[in-house]
PDB file of C-alpha atoms in Angstrom:
ATOM      1  CA  MET A 257      -0.032  -0.048  -0.107  1.00 36.00           C
ATOM      2  CA  THR A 258       1.273   3.216  -0.553  1.00 42.00           C
ATOM      3  CA  ASP A 259       1.877   5.462   2.449  1.00 43.00           C
ATOM      4  CA  LEU A 260       0.031   9.115   2.779  1.00 48.00           C
ATOM      5  CA  THR A 261       1.737  12.296   4.094  1.00 54.00           C
ATOM      6  CA  ARG A 262      -0.535  14.775   5.749  1.00 58.00           C
ATOM      7  CA  VAL A 263       0.397  18.169   4.119  1.00 57.00           C
ATOM      8  CA  PRO A 264      -1.289  21.786   5.384  1.00 64.00           C
ATOM      9  CA  CYS A 265      -1.947  23.567   2.850  1.00 66.00           C
ATOM     10  CA  PRO A 266      -0.160  26.948   2.501  1.00 65.00           C
ATOM     11  CA  HIS A 267      -3.222  29.217   2.105  1.00 70.00           C
ATOM     12  CA  CYS A 268      -5.779  28.123   4.360  1.00 77.00           C
ATOM     13  CA  GLY A 269      -3.902  25.573   6.380  1.00 74.00           C
ATOM     14  CA  GLU A 270      -6.486  22.914   6.207  1.00 73.00           C
ATOM     15  CA  THR A 271      -4.411  19.512   5.801  1.00 67.00           C
ATOM     16  CA  THR A 272      -5.098  16.636   3.323  1.00 59.00           C
ATOM     17  CA  ASN A 273      -3.393  13.581   1.961  1.00 55.00           C
ATOM     18  CA  PHE A 274      -0.722  13.953   0.047  1.00 51.00           C
ATOM     19  CA  PHE A 275       0.704  10.586  -1.607  1.00 50.00           C
ATOM     20  CA  ALA A 276       4.636  10.189  -0.259  1.00 42.00           C
ATOM     21  CA  ALA A 277       5.653   7.483  -3.019  1.00 51.00           C
ATOM     22  CA  GLU A 278       5.628   9.602  -7.016  1.00 68.00           C
ATOM     23  CA  PRO A 279       5.247   7.850 -10.089  1.00 82.00           C
ATOM     24  CA  HIS A 280       8.354   7.934 -11.571  1.00 81.00           C
ATOM     25  CA  GLY A 281       9.559   6.451 -15.193  1.00 85.00           C
ATOM     26  CA  GLY A 282       9.147   3.212 -15.945  1.00 87.00           C
ATOM     27  CA  SER A 283       6.598   2.664 -13.228  1.00 87.00           C
ATOM     28  CA  ARG A 284       3.683   0.326 -13.899  1.00 89.00           C
ATOM     29  CA  TRP A 285      -0.061   1.808 -13.409  1.00 88.00           C
ATOM     30  CA  GLY A 286      -1.993  -1.162 -14.420  1.00 88.00           C
ATOM     31  CA  SER A 287      -1.458  -2.314 -18.030  1.00 93.00           C
ATOM     32  CA  PHE A 288       0.322   1.619 -18.761  1.00 95.00           C
ATOM     33  CA  VAL A 289       4.214   1.704 -18.342  1.00 95.00           C
ATOM     34  CA  LEU A 290       5.576   5.964 -17.701  1.00 95.00           C
ATOM     35  CA  LEU A 291       8.201   6.724 -19.923  1.00 96.00           C
ATOM     36  CA  GLY A 292      10.705   9.143 -19.460  1.00 92.00           C
ATOM     37  CA  GLU A 293      12.502  10.974 -16.346  1.00 91.00           C
ATOM     38  CA  ARG A 294       9.757  13.320 -15.390  1.00 93.00           C
ATOM     39  CA  PRO A 295       6.078  14.467 -16.308  1.00 94.00           C
ATOM     40  CA  ILE A 296       4.862  15.964 -19.410  1.00 96.00           C
ATOM     41  CA  GLY A 297       3.273  18.420 -17.580  1.00 94.00           C
ATOM     42  CA  ALA A 298       2.630  19.661 -14.098  1.00 92.00           C
ATOM     43  CA  GLY A 299      -0.123  22.362 -12.571  1.00 89.00           C
ATOM     44  CA  GLY A 300      -1.588  22.676  -9.371  1.00 84.00           C
ATOM     45  CA  ASN A 301      -4.135  19.896  -9.611  1.00 80.00           C
ATOM     46  CA  GLY A 302      -1.906  17.296 -10.655  1.00 86.00           C
ATOM     47  CA  GLU A 303       1.237  15.806 -13.124  1.00 92.00           C
ATOM     48  CA  VAL A 304       1.018  14.784 -16.690  1.00 95.00           C
ATOM     49  CA  TRP A 305       2.617  11.806 -17.816  1.00 95.00           C
ATOM     50  CA  LEU A 306       3.599  10.284 -21.026  1.00 97.00           C
ATOM     51  CA  ALA A 307       3.189   6.021 -21.178  1.00 97.00           C
ATOM     52  CA  ARG A 308       2.591   3.259 -23.251  1.00 97.00           C
ATOM     53  CA  ASP A 309      -0.742   1.537 -23.116  1.00 97.00           C
ATOM     54  CA  GLU A 310       0.725  -2.152 -23.350  1.00 96.00           C
ATOM     55  CA  ARG A 311      -2.191  -3.838 -24.064  1.00 96.00           C
ATOM     56  CA  LEU A 312      -3.036  -1.818 -27.207  1.00 96.00           C
ATOM     57  CA  GLY A 313       0.707  -0.513 -28.202  1.00 96.00           C
ATOM     58  CA  ARG A 314       0.157   3.120 -28.104  1.00 97.00           C
ATOM     59  CA  LEU A 315       1.685   5.975 -26.831  1.00 98.00           C
ATOM     60  CA  VAL A 316      -1.154   8.068 -24.260  1.00 98.00           C
ATOM     61  CA  ALA A 317      -0.845  10.794 -21.545  1.00 97.00           C
ATOM     62  CA  ILE A 318      -1.919   9.647 -17.458  1.00 95.00           C
ATOM     63  CA  LYS A 319      -2.949  12.189 -15.507  1.00 91.00           C
ATOM     64  CA  PHE A 320      -2.234  11.834 -11.886  1.00 89.00           C
ATOM     65  CA  PRO A 321      -3.642  14.136  -9.174  1.00 84.00           C
ATOM     66  CA  LEU A 322      -1.963  15.349  -6.306  1.00 78.00           C
ATOM     67  CA  VAL A 323      -4.157  14.840  -3.386  1.00 70.00           C
ATOM     68  CA  ALA A 324      -5.109  11.025  -2.506  1.00 57.00           C
ATOM     69  CA  ARG A 325      -8.668  10.750  -1.812  1.00 64.00           C
ATOM     70  CA  GLY A 326     -11.919  12.550  -1.160  1.00 70.00           C
ATOM     71  CA  PRO A 327     -13.345  15.544  -2.941  1.00 75.00           C
ATOM     72  CA  GLU A 328     -10.392  15.913  -5.459  1.00 73.00           C
ATOM     73  CA  PHE A 329     -11.033  12.142  -6.379  1.00 78.00           C
ATOM     74  CA  GLU A 330     -14.500  12.842  -6.619  1.00 83.00           C
ATOM     75  CA  ARG A 331     -13.971  15.642  -9.044  1.00 81.00           C
ATOM     76  CA  LEU A 332     -11.643  13.803 -10.719  1.00 81.00           C
ATOM     77  CA  ALA A 333     -13.877  10.757 -11.444  1.00 86.00           C
ATOM     78  CA  ARG A 334     -16.720  13.440 -12.459  1.00 89.00           C
ATOM     79  CA  GLU A 335     -14.568  15.103 -15.149  1.00 86.00           C
ATOM     80  CA  ALA A 336     -13.487  11.938 -17.008  1.00 90.00           C
ATOM     81  CA  ARG A 337     -17.348  10.526 -16.661  1.00 92.00           C
ATOM     82  CA  ALA A 338     -17.915  14.050 -18.433  1.00 94.00           C
ATOM     83  CA  VAL A 339     -15.170  14.359 -21.124  1.00 92.00           C
ATOM     84  CA  ALA A 340     -15.535  10.392 -22.259  1.00 93.00           C
ATOM     85  CA  GLY A 341     -18.948  11.677 -23.235  1.00 92.00           C
ATOM     86  CA  LEU A 342     -17.354  14.698 -25.369  1.00 94.00           C
ATOM     87  CA  LYS A 343     -16.315  14.223 -29.368  1.00 92.00           C
ATOM     88  CA  HIS A 344     -15.192  16.942 -30.493  1.00 94.00           C
ATOM     89  CA  PRO A 345     -11.527  17.573 -32.508  1.00 94.00           C
ATOM     90  CA  ASN A 346      -9.948  19.879 -29.695  1.00 94.00           C
ATOM     91  CA  ILE A 347     -10.851  17.823 -26.679  1.00 92.00           C
ATOM     92  CA  VAL A 348      -9.118  14.822 -25.515  1.00 89.00           C
ATOM     93  CA  ASN A 349     -10.604  11.068 -25.648  1.00 93.00           C
ATOM     94  CA  VAL A 350     -10.213   9.904 -22.034  1.00 94.00           C
ATOM     95  CA  TYR A 351      -9.726   5.892 -22.880  1.00 93.00           C
ATOM     96  CA  TYR A 352      -9.611   5.096 -18.815  1.00 93.00           C
ATOM     97  CA  PHE A 353      -9.995   6.194 -15.159  1.00 90.00           C
ATOM     98  CA  GLY A 354      -8.979   3.762 -12.759  1.00 86.00           C
ATOM     99  CA  GLU A 355      -6.750   3.127  -9.936  1.00 83.00           C
ATOM    100  CA  ALA A 356      -3.392   1.294  -9.362  1.00 82.00           C
ATOM    101  CA  ASN A 357      -0.880   1.196  -6.795  1.00 78.00           C
ATOM    102  CA  ASP A 358      -2.876   3.117  -4.488  1.00 75.00           C
ATOM    103  CA  ARG A 359      -3.299   6.401  -6.791  1.00 81.00           C
ATOM    104  CA  CYS A 360      -6.331   7.002  -9.675  1.00 84.00           C
ATOM    105  CA  PHE A 361      -5.615   8.336 -12.533  1.00 90.00           C
ATOM    106  CA  VAL A 362      -7.311   9.419 -16.281  1.00 91.00           C
ATOM    107  CA  VAL A 363      -5.706   7.871 -19.231  1.00 95.00           C
ATOM    108  CA  SER A 364      -6.282  10.139 -22.578  1.00 93.00           C
TER     109      SER A 364
END
């Protein structure tokens, strides 16, 4: 099981769970293997990594939220369901939403 660390928010002081273990190049998340040494993008809500889908043999992007559970997990699940229902050339496809290594993630 992944260790969680309680971290205070620098803005409001409320504590939340953050993962002590981070994704890294070569790590496996279900049928996805992360590529590269660092994320291809990062922001206030999480990190995005380039990965290979071992089942389908294609490159994908995996978004990992920064917080462990609770409202952020539910928000990510709602976001994945909403985007999965949209079809537009300027909106990324959602291929998978799930958990592995005690982390949730979205695959596009």
